Short mmCIF file of C-alpha atoms in Angstrom, two decimals:
data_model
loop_
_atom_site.label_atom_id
_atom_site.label_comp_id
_atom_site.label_asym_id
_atom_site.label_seq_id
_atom_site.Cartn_x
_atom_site.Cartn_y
_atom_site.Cartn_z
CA UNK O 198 0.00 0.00 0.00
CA UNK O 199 1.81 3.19 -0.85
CA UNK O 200 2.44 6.02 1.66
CA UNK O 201 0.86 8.30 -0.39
CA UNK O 202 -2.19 7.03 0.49
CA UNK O 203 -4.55 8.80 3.33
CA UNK O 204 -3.65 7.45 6.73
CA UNK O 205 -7.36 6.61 7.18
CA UNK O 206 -7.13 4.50 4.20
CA UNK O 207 -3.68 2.80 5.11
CA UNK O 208 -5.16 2.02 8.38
CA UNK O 209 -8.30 0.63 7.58
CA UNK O 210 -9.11 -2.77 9.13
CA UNK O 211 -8.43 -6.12 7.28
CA UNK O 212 -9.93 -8.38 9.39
CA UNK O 213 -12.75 -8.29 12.19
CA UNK O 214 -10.14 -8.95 14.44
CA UNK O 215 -9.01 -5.69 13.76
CA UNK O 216 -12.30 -3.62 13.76
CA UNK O 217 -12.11 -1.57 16.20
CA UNK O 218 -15.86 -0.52 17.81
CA UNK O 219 -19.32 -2.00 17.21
CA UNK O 220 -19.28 -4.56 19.47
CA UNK O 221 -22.76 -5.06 19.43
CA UNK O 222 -22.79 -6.41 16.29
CA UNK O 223 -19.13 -7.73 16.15
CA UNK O 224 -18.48 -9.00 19.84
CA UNK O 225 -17.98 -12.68 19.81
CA UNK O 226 -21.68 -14.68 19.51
CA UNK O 227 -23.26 -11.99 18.51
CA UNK O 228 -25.58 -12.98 15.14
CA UNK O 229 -23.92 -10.37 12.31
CA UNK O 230 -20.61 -11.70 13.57
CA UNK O 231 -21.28 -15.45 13.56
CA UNK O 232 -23.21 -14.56 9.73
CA UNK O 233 -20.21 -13.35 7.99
CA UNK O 234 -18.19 -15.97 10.02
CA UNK O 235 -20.44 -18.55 8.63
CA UNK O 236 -20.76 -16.63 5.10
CA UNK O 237 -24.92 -16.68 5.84
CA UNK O 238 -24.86 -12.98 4.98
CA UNK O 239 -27.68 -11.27 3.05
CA UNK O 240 -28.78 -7.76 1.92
CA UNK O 241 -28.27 -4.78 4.77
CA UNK O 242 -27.96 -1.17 5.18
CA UNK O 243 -25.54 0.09 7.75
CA UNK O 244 -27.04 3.38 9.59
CA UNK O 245 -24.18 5.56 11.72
CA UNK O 246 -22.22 8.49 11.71
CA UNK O 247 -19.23 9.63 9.65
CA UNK O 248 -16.05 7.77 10.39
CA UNK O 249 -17.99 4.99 12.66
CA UNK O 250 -16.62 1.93 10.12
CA UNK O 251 -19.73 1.09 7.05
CA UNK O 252 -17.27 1.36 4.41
CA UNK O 253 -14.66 -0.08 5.61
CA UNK O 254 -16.87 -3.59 7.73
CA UNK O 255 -18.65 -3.49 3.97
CA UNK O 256 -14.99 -4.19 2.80
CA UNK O 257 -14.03 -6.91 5.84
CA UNK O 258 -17.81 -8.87 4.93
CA UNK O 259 -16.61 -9.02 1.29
CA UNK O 260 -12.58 -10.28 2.40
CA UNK O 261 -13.49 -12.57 4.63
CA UNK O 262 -16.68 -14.46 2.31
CA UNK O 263 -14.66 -14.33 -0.59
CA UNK O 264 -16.76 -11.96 -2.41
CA UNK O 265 -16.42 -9.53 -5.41
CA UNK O 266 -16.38 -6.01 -4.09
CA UNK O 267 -18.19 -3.16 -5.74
CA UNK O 268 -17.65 0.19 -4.27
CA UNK O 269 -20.90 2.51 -5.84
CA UNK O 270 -21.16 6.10 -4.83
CA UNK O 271 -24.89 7.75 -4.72
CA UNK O 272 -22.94 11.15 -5.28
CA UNK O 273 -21.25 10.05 -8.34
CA UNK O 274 -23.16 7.47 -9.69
CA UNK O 275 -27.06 6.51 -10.94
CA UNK O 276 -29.06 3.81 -12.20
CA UNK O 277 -27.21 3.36 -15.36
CA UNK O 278 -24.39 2.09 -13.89
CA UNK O 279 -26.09 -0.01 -11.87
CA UNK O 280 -27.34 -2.26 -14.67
CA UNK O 281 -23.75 -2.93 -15.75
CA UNK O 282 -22.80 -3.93 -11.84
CA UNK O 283 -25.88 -6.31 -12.48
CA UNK O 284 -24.86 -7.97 -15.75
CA UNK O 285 -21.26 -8.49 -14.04
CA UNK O 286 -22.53 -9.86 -10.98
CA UNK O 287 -25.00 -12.32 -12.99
CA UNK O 288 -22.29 -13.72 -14.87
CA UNK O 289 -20.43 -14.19 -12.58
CA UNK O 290 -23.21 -16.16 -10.07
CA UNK O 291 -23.47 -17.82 -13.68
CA UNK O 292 -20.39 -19.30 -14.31
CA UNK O 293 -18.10 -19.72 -10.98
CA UNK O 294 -21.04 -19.51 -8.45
CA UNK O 295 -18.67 -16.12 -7.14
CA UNK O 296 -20.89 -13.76 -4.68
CA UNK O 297 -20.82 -9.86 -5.77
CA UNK O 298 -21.36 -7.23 -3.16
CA UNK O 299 -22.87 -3.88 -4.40
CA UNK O 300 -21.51 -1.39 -1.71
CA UNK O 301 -23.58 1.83 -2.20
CA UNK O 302 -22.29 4.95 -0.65
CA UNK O 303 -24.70 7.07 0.95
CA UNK O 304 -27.56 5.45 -0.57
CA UNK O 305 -30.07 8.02 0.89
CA UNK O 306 -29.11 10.28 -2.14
CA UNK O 307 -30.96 8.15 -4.25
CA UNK O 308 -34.58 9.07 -4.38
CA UNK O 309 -37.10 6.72 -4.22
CA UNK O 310 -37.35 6.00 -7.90
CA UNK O 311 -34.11 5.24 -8.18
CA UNK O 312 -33.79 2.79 -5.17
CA UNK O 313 -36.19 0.95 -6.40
CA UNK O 314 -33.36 0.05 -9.49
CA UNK O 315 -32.50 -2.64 -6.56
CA UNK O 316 -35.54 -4.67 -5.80
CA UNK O 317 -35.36 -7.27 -8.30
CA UNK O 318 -31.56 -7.70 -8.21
CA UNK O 319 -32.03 -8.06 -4.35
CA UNK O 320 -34.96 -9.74 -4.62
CA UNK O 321 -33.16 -12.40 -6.95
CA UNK O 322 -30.09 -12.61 -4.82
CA UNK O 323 -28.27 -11.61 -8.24
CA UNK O 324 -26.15 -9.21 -6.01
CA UNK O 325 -25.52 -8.71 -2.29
CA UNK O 326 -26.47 -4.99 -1.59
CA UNK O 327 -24.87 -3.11 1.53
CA UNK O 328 -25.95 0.32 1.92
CA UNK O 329 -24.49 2.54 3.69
CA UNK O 330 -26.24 5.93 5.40
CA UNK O 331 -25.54 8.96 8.00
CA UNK O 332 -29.30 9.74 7.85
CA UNK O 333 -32.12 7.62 9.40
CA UNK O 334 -33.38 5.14 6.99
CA UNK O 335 -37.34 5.31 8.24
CA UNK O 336 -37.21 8.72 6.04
CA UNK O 337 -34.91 8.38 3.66
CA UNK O 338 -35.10 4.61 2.24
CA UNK O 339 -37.90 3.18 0.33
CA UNK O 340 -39.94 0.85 2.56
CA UNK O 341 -39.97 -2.05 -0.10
CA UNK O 342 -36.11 -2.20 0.11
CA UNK O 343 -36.19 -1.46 3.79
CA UNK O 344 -38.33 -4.92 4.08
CA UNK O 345 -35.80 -6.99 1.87
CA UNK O 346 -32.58 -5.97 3.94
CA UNK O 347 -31.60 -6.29 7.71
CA UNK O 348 -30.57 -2.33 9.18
CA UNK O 349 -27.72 -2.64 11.39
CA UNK O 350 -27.13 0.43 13.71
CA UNK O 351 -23.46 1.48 14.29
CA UNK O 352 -22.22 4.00 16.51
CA UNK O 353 -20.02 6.57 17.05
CA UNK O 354 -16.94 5.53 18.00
CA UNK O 355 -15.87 6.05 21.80
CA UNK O 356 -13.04 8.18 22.80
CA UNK O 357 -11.26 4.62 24.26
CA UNK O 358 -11.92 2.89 20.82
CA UNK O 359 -10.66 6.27 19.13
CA UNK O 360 -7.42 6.32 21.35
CA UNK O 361 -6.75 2.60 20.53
CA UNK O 362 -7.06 3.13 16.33
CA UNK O 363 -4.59 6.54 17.09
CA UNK O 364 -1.91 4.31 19.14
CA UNK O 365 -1.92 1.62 16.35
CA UNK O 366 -1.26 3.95 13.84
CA UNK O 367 1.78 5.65 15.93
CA UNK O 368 2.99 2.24 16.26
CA UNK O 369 2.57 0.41 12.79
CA UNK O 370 5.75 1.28 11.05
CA UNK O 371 4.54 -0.20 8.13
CA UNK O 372 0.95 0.91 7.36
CA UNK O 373 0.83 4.04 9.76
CA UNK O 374 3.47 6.33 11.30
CA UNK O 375 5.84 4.10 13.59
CA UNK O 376 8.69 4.73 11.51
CA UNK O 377 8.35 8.59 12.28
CA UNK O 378 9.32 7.92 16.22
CA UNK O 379 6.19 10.35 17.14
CA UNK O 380 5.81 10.78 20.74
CA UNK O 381 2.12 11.34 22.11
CA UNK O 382 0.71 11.49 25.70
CA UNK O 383 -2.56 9.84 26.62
CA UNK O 384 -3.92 13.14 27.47
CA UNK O 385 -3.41 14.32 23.75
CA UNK O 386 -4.72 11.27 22.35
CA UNK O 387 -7.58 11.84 24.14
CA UNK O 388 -7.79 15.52 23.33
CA UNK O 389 -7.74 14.27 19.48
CA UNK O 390 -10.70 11.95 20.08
CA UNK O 391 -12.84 14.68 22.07
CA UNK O 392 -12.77 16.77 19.42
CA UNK O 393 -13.01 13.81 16.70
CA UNK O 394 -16.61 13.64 17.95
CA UNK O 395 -16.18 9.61 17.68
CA UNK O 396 -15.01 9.66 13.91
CA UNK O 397 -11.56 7.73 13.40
CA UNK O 398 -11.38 8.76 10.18
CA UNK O 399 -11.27 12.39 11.48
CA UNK O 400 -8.76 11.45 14.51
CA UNK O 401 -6.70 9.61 12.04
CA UNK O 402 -6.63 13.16 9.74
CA UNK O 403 -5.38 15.22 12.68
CA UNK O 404 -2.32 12.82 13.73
CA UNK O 405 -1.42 12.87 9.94
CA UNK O 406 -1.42 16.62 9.66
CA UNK O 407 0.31 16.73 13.12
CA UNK O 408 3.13 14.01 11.62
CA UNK O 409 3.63 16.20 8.31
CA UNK O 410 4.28 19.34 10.57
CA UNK O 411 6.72 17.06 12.85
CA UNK O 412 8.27 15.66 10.30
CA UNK O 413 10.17 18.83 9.36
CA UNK O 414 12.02 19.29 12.24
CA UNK O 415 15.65 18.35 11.82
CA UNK O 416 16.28 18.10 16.05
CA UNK O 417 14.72 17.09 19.12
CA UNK O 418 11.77 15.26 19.85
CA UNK O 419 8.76 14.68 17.81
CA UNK O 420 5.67 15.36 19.94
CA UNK O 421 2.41 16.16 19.50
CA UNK O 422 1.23 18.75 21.52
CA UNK O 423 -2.15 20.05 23.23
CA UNK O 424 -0.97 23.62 21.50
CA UNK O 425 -0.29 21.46 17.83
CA UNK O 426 -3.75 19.53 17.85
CA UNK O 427 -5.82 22.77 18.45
CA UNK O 428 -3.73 25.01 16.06
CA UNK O 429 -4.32 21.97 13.19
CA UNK O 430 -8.25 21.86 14.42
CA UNK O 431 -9.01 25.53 15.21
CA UNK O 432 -11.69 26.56 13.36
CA UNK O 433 -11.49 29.79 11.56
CA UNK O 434 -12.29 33.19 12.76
CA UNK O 435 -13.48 36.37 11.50
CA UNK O 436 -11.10 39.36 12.94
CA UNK O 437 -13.56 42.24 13.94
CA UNK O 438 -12.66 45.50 12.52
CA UNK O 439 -11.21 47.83 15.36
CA UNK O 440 -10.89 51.06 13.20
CA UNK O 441 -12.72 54.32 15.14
CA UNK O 442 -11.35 53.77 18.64
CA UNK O 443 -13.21 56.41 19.91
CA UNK O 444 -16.36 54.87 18.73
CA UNK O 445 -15.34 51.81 20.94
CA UNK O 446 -14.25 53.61 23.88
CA UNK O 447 -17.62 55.06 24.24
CA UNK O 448 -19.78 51.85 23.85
CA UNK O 449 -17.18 50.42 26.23
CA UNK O 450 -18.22 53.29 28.44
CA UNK O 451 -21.75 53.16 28.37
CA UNK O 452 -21.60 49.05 28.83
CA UNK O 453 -19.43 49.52 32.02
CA UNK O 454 -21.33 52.22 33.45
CA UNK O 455 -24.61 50.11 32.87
CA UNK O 456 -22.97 46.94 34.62
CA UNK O 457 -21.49 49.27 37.23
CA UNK O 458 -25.52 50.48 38.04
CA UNK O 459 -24.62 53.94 37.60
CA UNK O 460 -27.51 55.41 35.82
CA UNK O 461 -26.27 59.28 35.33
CA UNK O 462 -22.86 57.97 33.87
CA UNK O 463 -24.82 55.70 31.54
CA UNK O 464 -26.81 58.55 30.57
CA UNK O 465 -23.83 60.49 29.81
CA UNK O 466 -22.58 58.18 27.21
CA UNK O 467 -25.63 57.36 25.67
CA UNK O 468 -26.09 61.17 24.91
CA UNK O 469 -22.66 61.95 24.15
CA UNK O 470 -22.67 59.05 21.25
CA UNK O 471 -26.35 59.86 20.02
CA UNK O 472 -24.98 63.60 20.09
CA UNK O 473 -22.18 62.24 18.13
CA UNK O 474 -23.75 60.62 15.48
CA UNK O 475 -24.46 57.45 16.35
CA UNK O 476 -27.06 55.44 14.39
CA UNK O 477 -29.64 55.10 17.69
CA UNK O 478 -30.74 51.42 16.76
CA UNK O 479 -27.34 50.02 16.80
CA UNK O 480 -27.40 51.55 20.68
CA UNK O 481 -30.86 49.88 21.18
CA UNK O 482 -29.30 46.46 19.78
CA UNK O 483 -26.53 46.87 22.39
CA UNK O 484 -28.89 47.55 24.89
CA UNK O 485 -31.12 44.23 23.83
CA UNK O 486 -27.73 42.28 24.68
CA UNK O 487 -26.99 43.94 27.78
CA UNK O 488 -30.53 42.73 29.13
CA UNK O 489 -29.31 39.45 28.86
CA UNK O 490 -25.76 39.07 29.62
CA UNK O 491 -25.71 41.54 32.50
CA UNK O 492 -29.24 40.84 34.08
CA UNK O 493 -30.60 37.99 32.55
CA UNK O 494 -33.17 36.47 34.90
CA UNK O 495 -32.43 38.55 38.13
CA UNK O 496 -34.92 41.01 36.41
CA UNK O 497 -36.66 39.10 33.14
CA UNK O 498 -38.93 42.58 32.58
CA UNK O 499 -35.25 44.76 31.07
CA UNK O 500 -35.29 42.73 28.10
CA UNK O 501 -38.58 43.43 27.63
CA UNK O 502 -38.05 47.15 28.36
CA UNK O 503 -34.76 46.75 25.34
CA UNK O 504 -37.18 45.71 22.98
CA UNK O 505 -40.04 47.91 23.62
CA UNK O 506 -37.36 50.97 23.69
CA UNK O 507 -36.21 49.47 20.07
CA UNK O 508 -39.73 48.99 19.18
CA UNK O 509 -40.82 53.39 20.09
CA UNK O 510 -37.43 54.71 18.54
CA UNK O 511 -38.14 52.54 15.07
CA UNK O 512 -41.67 53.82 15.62
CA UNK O 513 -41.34 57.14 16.84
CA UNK O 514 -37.43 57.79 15.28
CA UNK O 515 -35.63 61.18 16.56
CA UNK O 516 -35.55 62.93 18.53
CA UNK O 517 -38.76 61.50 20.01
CA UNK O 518 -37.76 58.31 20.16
CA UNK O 519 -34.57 58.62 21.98
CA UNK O 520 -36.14 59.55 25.72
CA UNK O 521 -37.22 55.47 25.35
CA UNK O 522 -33.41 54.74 25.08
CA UNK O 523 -32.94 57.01 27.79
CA UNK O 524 -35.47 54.85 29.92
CA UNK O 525 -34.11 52.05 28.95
CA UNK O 526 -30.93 52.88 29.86
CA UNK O 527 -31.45 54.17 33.42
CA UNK O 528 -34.15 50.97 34.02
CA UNK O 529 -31.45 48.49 33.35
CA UNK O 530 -28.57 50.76 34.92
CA UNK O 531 -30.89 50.05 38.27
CA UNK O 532 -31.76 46.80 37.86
CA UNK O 533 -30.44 43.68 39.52
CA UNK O 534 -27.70 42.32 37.91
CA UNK O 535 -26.96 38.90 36.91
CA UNK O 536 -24.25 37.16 34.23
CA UNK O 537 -25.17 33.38 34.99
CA UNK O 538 -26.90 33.42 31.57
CA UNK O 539 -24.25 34.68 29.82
CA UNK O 540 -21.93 32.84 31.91
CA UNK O 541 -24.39 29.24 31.04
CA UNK O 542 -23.50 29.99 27.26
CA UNK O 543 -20.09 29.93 27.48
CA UNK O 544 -19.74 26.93 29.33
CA UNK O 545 -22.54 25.03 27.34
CA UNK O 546 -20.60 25.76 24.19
CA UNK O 547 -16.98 24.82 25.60
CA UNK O 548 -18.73 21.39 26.30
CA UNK O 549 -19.89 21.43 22.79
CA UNK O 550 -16.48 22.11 21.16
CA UNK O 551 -14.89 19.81 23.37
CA UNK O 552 -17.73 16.91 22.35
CA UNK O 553 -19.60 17.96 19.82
CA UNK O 554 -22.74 16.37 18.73
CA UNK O 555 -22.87 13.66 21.59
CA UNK O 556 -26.16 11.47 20.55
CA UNK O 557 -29.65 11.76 22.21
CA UNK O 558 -30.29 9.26 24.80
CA UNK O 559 -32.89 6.77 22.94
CA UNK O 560 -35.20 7.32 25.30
CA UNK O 561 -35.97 11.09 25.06
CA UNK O 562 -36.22 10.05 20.94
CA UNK O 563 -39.84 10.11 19.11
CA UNK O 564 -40.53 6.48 17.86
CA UNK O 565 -41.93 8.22 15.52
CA UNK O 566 -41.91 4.50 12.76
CA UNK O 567 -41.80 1.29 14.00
CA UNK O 568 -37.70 0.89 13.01
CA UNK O 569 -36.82 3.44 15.33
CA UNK O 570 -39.13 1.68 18.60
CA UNK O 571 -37.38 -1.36 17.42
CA UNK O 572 -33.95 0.27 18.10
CA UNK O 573 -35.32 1.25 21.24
CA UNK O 574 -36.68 5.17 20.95
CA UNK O 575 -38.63 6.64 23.66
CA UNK O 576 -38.27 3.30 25.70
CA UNK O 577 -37.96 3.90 29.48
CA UNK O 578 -39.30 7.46 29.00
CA UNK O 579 -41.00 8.81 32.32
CA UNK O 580 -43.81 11.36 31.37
CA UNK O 581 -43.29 14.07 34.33
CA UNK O 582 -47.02 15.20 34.37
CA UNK O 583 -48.23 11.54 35.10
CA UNK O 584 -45.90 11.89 38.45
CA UNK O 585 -46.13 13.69 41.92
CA UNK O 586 -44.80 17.36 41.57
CA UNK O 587 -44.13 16.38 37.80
CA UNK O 588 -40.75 15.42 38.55
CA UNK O 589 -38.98 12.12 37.85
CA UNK O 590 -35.58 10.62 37.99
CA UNK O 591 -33.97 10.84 34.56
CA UNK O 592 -31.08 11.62 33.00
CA UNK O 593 -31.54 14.36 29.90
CA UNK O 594 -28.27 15.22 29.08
CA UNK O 595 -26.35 12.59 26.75
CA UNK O 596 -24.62 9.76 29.12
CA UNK O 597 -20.52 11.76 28.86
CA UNK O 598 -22.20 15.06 30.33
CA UNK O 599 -24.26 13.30 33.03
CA UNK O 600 -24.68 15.12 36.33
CA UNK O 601 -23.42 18.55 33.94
CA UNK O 602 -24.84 22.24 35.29
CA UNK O 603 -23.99 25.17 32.93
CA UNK O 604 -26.64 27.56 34.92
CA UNK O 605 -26.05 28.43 38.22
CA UNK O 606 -27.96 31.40 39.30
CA UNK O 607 -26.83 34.08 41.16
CA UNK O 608 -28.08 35.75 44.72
CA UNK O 609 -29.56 39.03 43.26
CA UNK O 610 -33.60 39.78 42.14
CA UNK O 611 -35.37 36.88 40.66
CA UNK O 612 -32.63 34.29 40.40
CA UNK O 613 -32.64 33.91 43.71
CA UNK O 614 -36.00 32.71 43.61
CA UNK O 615 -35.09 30.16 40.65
CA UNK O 616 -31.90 29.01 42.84
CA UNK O 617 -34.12 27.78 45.91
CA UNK O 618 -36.61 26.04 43.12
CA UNK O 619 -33.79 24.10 41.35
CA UNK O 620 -32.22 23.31 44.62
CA UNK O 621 -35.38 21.84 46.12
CA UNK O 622 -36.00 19.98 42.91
CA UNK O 623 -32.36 18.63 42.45
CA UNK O 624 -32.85 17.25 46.03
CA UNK O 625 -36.37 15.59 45.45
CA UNK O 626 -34.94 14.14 42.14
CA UNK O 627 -32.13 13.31 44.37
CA UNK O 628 -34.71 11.10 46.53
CA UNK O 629 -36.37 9.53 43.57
CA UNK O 630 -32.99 8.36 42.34
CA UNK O 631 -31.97 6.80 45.90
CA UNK O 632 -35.54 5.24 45.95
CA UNK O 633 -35.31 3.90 42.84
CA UNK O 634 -31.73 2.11 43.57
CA UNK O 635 -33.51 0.45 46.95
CA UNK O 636 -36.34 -1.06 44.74
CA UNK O 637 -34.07 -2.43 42.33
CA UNK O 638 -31.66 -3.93 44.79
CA UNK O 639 -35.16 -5.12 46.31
CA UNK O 640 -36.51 -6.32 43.18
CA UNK O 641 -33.31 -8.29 41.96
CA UNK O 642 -32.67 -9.65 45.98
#
């Protein structure tokens, strides 16, 4: 296999023994493992995210039963070519007895019409079709083909799993990057797979990029580094436009002054930048955000006050319309003061860069078709209005951010109201949980 090749691609399993993930499907005894082991395998759709393995187990069914492999792309390809895979794949049943195995790549970009190019083909077991999708196949995949092939879910892989593929590829000097001598601490090869959001292809893309940088260096060691993997990942960034200082150093006033609760200041700047020129709605739109990252729900009514100040200068326009800034301004200048919102956002997002798109538990999913209740949507899901206080023990947040708390109000106006609530709920929920464990431990004594 030549070097110039992808390390994704160099690394790619041969053998189930070296699939890494899906172990509900793959584990020893478990039926899709014991089908291809057996070669009893049939027509099936593989349903997971980027990176999770359906190309590349597609390519380990076809090695290890001895069949012809067909790689078909929905993106590139239509129907046309499909009838020439057919006639291939019939003669060759025909002569030898040989297996084909029609691998279609995101088969959800076919429509309808077009899927149903497979039926008979399927139907006759002229070919072995394996489709492969990132979208959920109740919606996007014809029911009549749905009903001749077995959907297999696969998941995302987990940072462990993702970890594992990373040190084999360090350490392969032939297929991966052994001979390279790259050194790489668990903590960045977990790092990698955080922010590979369970997609080994992805992981296996960063360590590359981080080798060809590394590889340059003519001394030292070779390491990757926290401060490498987020300069290769970093996503891009707009640079905001810092010309007219002074136009900045008064909105930096007025904002202060507002946070600060010093209504005549904040007056002072609003007028001297209205005075000056300033468009009045882009001081209204500041205002808007100040209601929620400076008082958020200590005092719920100043947003309301933003937008109804917005509302009478776009109505009434100047200089009429600017005494409603000015009331705006002093209202939320004397208001109780609060930043846990703004504070909440922040930290929600960090946990989002840092594991982005983490699945729903199944059982806050709509079954919305009978596939999905088969794979177990909505099961286990506690209605809260059917229970005392409507409150219930269960989990919301996806299973890595368990137990998580991004808001945390603060002492001042309303939220300390909400802080008493959520701390008398936590504790009740707290109570349901403990219950719950005793009547298991009962149950299974």
């Amino acid at each position: 296999m030549s070097e110039t090749n992808p390390l994704p691609f160099r690394m790619r399993p041969r053998s189930l023994d070296e699939f890494v993930g899906q172990t509900h499907l793959l584990g020893e005894g478990k039926p899709l493992r014991r089908a291809i082991e057996d070669d009893r395998i049939g027509s099936m759709l593989f349903w997971g995210p980027p990176g999770c393995g359906k190309t590349t187990l597609a390519h380990v069914i076809a090695k290890q039963t001895g069949s012809d492999f067909v790689f078909f792309s929905a993106v590139l390809s239509g129907v046309k070519e499909v009838r020439g895979v057919v006639e291939q794949a019939g003669k060759r049943q025909k002569f030898d007895g040989g297996r084909t195995i029609l691998f279609v790549d995101e088969i959800h970009r076919f429509n309808k019409a077009q899927q149903d190019a497979f039926l008979p083909h399927v139907e006759r077991g002229t070919l072995t079709l394996i489709g492969a999708t990132t979208e959920n196949p109740s919606f996007e995949v014809n029911n009549a083909l749905l009903s001749r092939v077995s959907v297999y879910m696969l998941h995302a892989l987990s940072d462990e799993e993702l970890v594992g593929v990373l040190r084999t590829a360090l350490s392969d000097p032939e297929r991966g990057l052994g001979a390279l001598s790259l050194e790489a601490s668990d903590e960045v090869l977990t790092l990698i797979a955080a922010m590979s959001n369970g997609d080994a292809r992805r992981a296996l893309t960063v360590v590359e990029s981080a080798a060809s940088m590394l590889a340059q260096q003519t001394s030292g060691a070779r390491t990757i580094t926290p401060e490498l993997v987020r300069d290769i990942v970093q996503r891009k960034t707009e640079l905001y436009d810092k010309s007219g200082e002074e136009h900045f150093n008064l909105i930096s006033a007025l904002h202060k002054s507002l946070r600060g609760s010093d209504p005549d200041a904040a007056l002072y700047w609003l007028y001297r930048m209205l005075e000056g020129g300033e468009d009045p709605l882009y001081l209204a739109r500041r205002m808007v955000r100040f209601a929620s990252e400076d008082i958020g729900l200590a005092d719920p009514r100043a947003l309301t006050i933003a937008l109804a100040a917005k509302d009478a200068y776009h109505f009434l326009g100047s200089p009429e319309g600017e005494l409603a800034l000015a009331e705006a301004v002093v209202y939320m200048a004397a208001a109780p003061k609060s930043n846990a919102i703004y504070r909440a956002e922040g930290a929600v997002k960090k946990a989002i860069r840092e594991n982005p798109s983490l699945p729903v538990p199944l059982w806050i999913r709509n079954a919305v078709t009978g596939l999905m209740k088969k794979f177990g949507y909505g099961r286990g899901y506690l209605y809260p209005h059917d229970h005392s206080d409507g409150l219930v023990d269960q989990e919301y947040m996806p299973e890595r951010l368990a137990g998580s708390r991004y808001y945390v109000p603060g002492e001042s106006g309303l939220e300390e109201r909400i802080k008493a609530r959520l701390e008398e709920w936590r504790q009740i929920k707290a109570e349901l949980k403990a219950q719950n464990i005793k009547d298991n431990e009962n149950n299974t004594s």
